[in-house]
């Protein structure tokens, strides 16, 4: 039975989602429907993450697709980054992808949950801990995968093929390359301002 509640999750001021913000987003499928998570949807989702990353200047440091929801950890990499706009775009396109997958009833719940990481949560250790938490989500849930692609986890950093991966394990070079890439992106941004 669908909830008739018109209550919405409270959001922080828009400024918290802009610039170099780091936000953990959780998107739940309406009525916790399952059956939509396939390798084809995963491929389309990764494509959407590339588009949203390029357009809204966000990097998907980590994502995890689960049977009835998905998580994303986004970094804003430019002063023009706007994660609220990016989320609106991604949700619209994800709903289109869910609909084209066959079941017109499957769609995202009205509103995602978010956690804007505070400054004390954005040090290297804390960021890596949140990303690892997302990547380990399928294992903690006891999910088994009958396909050869393993769990639907990964990272999508536009413009960096080495940092954009998916599969069962984080590549051994990932963190060192990521922090180096991020430092260069922020330094480039600071030169422009």
Short mmCIF file of C-alpha atoms in Angstrom, two decimals:
data_model
loop_
_atom_site.label_atom_id
_atom_site.label_comp_id
_atom_site.label_asym_id
_atom_site.label_seq_id
_atom_site.Cartn_x
_atom_site.Cartn_y
_atom_site.Cartn_z
CA UNK A 1 0.00 0.00 0.00
CA UNK A 2 1.44 3.34 -1.03
CA UNK A 3 2.01 5.90 1.68
CA UNK A 4 -0.20 8.99 1.47
CA UNK A 5 2.23 11.07 3.53
CA UNK A 6 3.21 14.40 2.05
CA UNK A 7 6.13 14.86 4.39
CA UNK A 8 9.53 15.42 2.86
CA UNK A 9 12.98 15.01 4.27
CA UNK A 10 14.41 18.31 5.33
CA UNK A 11 17.35 19.56 3.31
CA UNK A 12 20.23 21.76 4.27
CA UNK A 13 20.65 25.10 2.56
CA UNK A 14 21.56 24.69 -1.13
CA UNK A 15 25.08 26.00 -0.48
CA UNK A 16 25.94 22.74 1.35
CA UNK A 17 25.54 20.81 -1.93
CA UNK A 18 27.66 23.11 -4.06
CA UNK A 19 31.35 23.48 -4.83
CA UNK A 20 33.65 20.90 -3.27
CA UNK A 21 30.90 19.25 -1.21
CA UNK A 22 31.09 15.54 -0.47
CA UNK A 23 27.68 13.88 -0.20
CA UNK A 24 26.53 10.31 0.38
CA UNK A 25 23.23 9.85 -1.47
CA UNK A 26 20.82 6.95 -0.93
CA UNK A 27 18.07 6.35 -3.48
CA UNK A 28 15.36 3.80 -2.70
CA UNK A 29 13.09 2.08 -5.20
CA UNK A 30 9.44 2.90 -4.55
CA UNK A 31 7.74 0.23 -2.43
CA UNK A 32 11.14 -1.49 -2.23
CA UNK A 33 10.48 -3.25 -5.57
CA UNK A 34 13.14 -5.66 -6.76
CA UNK A 35 13.86 -7.36 -10.08
CA UNK A 36 15.17 -4.27 -11.88
CA UNK A 37 18.85 -4.77 -11.07
CA UNK A 38 20.52 -6.33 -14.13
CA UNK A 39 23.84 -6.04 -15.92
CA UNK A 40 22.09 -3.95 -18.59
CA UNK A 41 20.78 -1.49 -15.99
CA UNK A 42 24.24 -1.36 -14.40
CA UNK A 43 25.78 -0.42 -17.76
CA UNK A 44 23.17 2.29 -18.32
CA UNK A 45 23.65 3.58 -14.77
CA UNK A 46 27.42 3.91 -15.30
CA UNK A 47 26.73 5.84 -18.50
CA UNK A 48 24.41 8.17 -16.58
CA UNK A 49 27.12 8.71 -13.94
CA UNK A 50 29.54 9.77 -16.69
CA UNK A 51 27.04 12.27 -18.10
CA UNK A 52 26.09 13.71 -14.71
CA UNK A 53 29.75 13.91 -13.72
CA UNK A 54 30.71 15.83 -16.82
CA UNK A 55 27.68 18.15 -16.80
CA UNK A 56 27.52 18.94 -13.08
CA UNK A 57 31.22 18.55 -12.19
CA UNK A 58 30.80 15.70 -9.71
CA UNK A 59 32.86 12.56 -9.38
CA UNK A 60 31.27 9.32 -8.30
CA UNK A 61 33.93 8.10 -5.92
CA UNK A 62 31.82 5.08 -4.97
CA UNK A 63 28.50 3.52 -5.84
CA UNK A 64 26.69 0.37 -4.88
CA UNK A 65 23.53 -0.91 -6.56
CA UNK A 66 21.45 -3.12 -4.29
CA UNK A 67 18.24 -5.06 -5.09
CA UNK A 68 15.92 -2.30 -3.81
CA UNK A 69 18.10 0.82 -3.53
CA UNK A 70 21.44 2.33 -4.48
CA UNK A 71 24.13 4.46 -2.86
CA UNK A 72 26.39 7.08 -4.39
CA UNK A 73 29.29 9.02 -2.86
CA UNK A 74 29.82 12.22 -4.83
CA UNK A 75 32.63 14.77 -4.72
CA UNK A 76 32.08 18.22 -6.17
CA UNK A 77 35.24 19.10 -8.07
CA UNK A 78 34.51 22.63 -9.23
CA UNK A 79 32.98 25.76 -7.75
CA UNK A 80 30.10 25.30 -10.22
CA UNK A 81 29.30 21.80 -8.91
CA UNK A 82 25.70 21.55 -7.79
CA UNK A 83 24.76 18.15 -6.38
CA UNK A 84 21.08 18.98 -5.91
CA UNK A 85 20.75 19.72 -9.64
CA UNK A 86 22.89 16.69 -10.44
CA UNK A 87 20.64 14.48 -8.31
CA UNK A 88 17.49 15.82 -9.94
CA UNK A 89 18.92 15.03 -13.38
CA UNK A 90 20.20 11.58 -12.37
CA UNK A 91 16.88 10.59 -10.77
CA UNK A 92 14.90 11.64 -13.84
CA UNK A 93 17.19 9.64 -16.15
CA UNK A 94 17.36 6.64 -13.78
CA UNK A 95 13.55 6.53 -13.70
CA UNK A 96 13.52 6.51 -17.52
CA UNK A 97 16.03 3.63 -17.50
CA UNK A 98 13.97 1.72 -14.94
CA UNK A 99 10.82 2.20 -17.02
CA UNK A 100 12.51 1.09 -20.24
CA UNK A 101 13.76 -2.04 -18.45
CA UNK A 102 10.25 -3.43 -18.71
CA UNK A 103 8.29 -2.82 -15.53
CA UNK A 104 6.49 0.52 -15.74
CA UNK A 105 5.72 0.30 -11.99
CA UNK A 106 9.38 0.47 -10.95
CA UNK A 107 10.59 3.95 -10.06
CA UNK A 108 12.52 5.74 -7.37
CA UNK A 109 10.81 6.96 -4.21
CA UNK A 110 9.89 10.65 -4.27
CA UNK A 111 12.99 11.84 -2.43
CA UNK A 112 16.49 10.53 -1.78
CA UNK A 113 18.22 10.55 1.56
CA UNK A 114 21.51 12.42 1.76
CA UNK A 115 24.32 12.92 4.21
CA UNK A 116 26.52 15.94 3.51
CA UNK A 117 29.88 15.08 5.00
CA UNK A 118 31.05 17.68 7.51
CA UNK A 119 34.60 19.06 7.26
CA UNK A 120 35.80 16.65 9.99
CA UNK A 121 34.45 13.75 7.87
CA UNK A 122 36.35 14.68 4.70
CA UNK A 123 39.86 13.64 5.66
CA UNK A 124 41.39 10.80 3.68
CA UNK A 125 40.67 8.11 6.26
CA UNK A 126 37.00 9.09 6.64
CA UNK A 127 36.35 9.32 2.89
CA UNK A 128 37.95 5.93 2.26
CA UNK A 129 35.88 4.45 5.11
CA UNK A 130 32.58 5.71 3.60
CA UNK A 131 33.55 4.47 0.12
CA UNK A 132 34.54 1.06 1.48
CA UNK A 133 31.25 0.87 3.38
CA UNK A 134 29.37 1.39 0.10
CA UNK A 135 31.47 -1.13 -1.82
CA UNK A 136 31.07 -3.76 0.91
CA UNK A 137 27.29 -3.31 1.07
CA UNK A 138 26.45 -6.35 -1.14
CA UNK A 139 28.74 -8.61 0.89
CA UNK A 140 27.30 -7.42 4.21
CA UNK A 141 23.81 -8.08 2.83
CA UNK A 142 24.83 -11.65 1.94
CA UNK A 143 24.06 -11.20 -1.74
CA UNK A 144 25.34 -13.77 -4.20
CA UNK A 145 25.73 -13.00 -7.88
CA UNK A 146 25.01 -15.56 -10.54
CA UNK A 147 26.54 -13.44 -13.28
CA UNK A 148 30.26 -13.12 -13.90
CA UNK A 149 30.31 -9.36 -13.33
CA UNK A 150 30.13 -9.75 -9.55
CA UNK A 151 28.43 -7.16 -7.37
CA UNK A 152 27.22 -3.91 -8.90
CA UNK A 153 29.81 -1.63 -7.32
CA UNK A 154 32.41 0.73 -8.67
CA UNK A 155 33.64 4.26 -9.26
CA UNK A 156 33.10 6.67 -12.17
CA UNK A 157 35.51 9.57 -12.55
CA UNK A 158 34.97 11.37 -15.89
CA UNK A 159 38.18 11.71 -17.85
CA UNK A 160 40.03 8.97 -15.97
CA UNK A 161 39.75 5.43 -17.26
CA UNK A 162 42.00 4.09 -14.50
CA UNK A 163 39.77 5.50 -11.78
CA UNK A 164 36.52 4.39 -13.39
CA UNK A 165 36.11 0.72 -12.53
CA UNK A 166 33.49 -1.84 -11.57
CA UNK A 167 33.69 -5.39 -10.35
CA UNK A 168 34.36 -7.24 -7.16
CA UNK A 169 37.42 -5.51 -5.72
CA UNK A 170 38.94 -2.05 -5.63
CA UNK A 171 42.00 -1.92 -7.92
CA UNK A 172 45.19 -1.87 -5.79
CA UNK A 173 46.34 1.48 -7.21
CA UNK A 174 42.96 3.19 -6.78
CA UNK A 175 43.39 5.28 -3.65
CA UNK A 176 46.82 6.67 -4.46
CA UNK A 177 45.73 7.60 -7.99
CA UNK A 178 42.43 9.03 -6.74
CA UNK A 179 43.97 11.39 -4.18
CA UNK A 180 46.58 12.53 -6.68
CA UNK A 181 43.90 13.14 -9.34
CA UNK A 182 41.71 15.02 -6.84
CA UNK A 183 44.60 17.24 -5.70
CA UNK A 184 45.33 18.21 -9.31
CA UNK A 185 41.65 18.98 -9.97
CA UNK A 186 41.38 21.23 -6.91
CA UNK A 187 44.68 22.96 -7.69
CA UNK A 188 43.43 23.62 -11.23
CA UNK A 189 40.20 25.05 -9.82
CA UNK A 190 42.12 27.34 -7.44
CA UNK A 191 44.23 28.70 -10.33
CA UNK A 192 41.06 29.65 -12.21
CA UNK A 193 39.62 31.64 -9.28
#
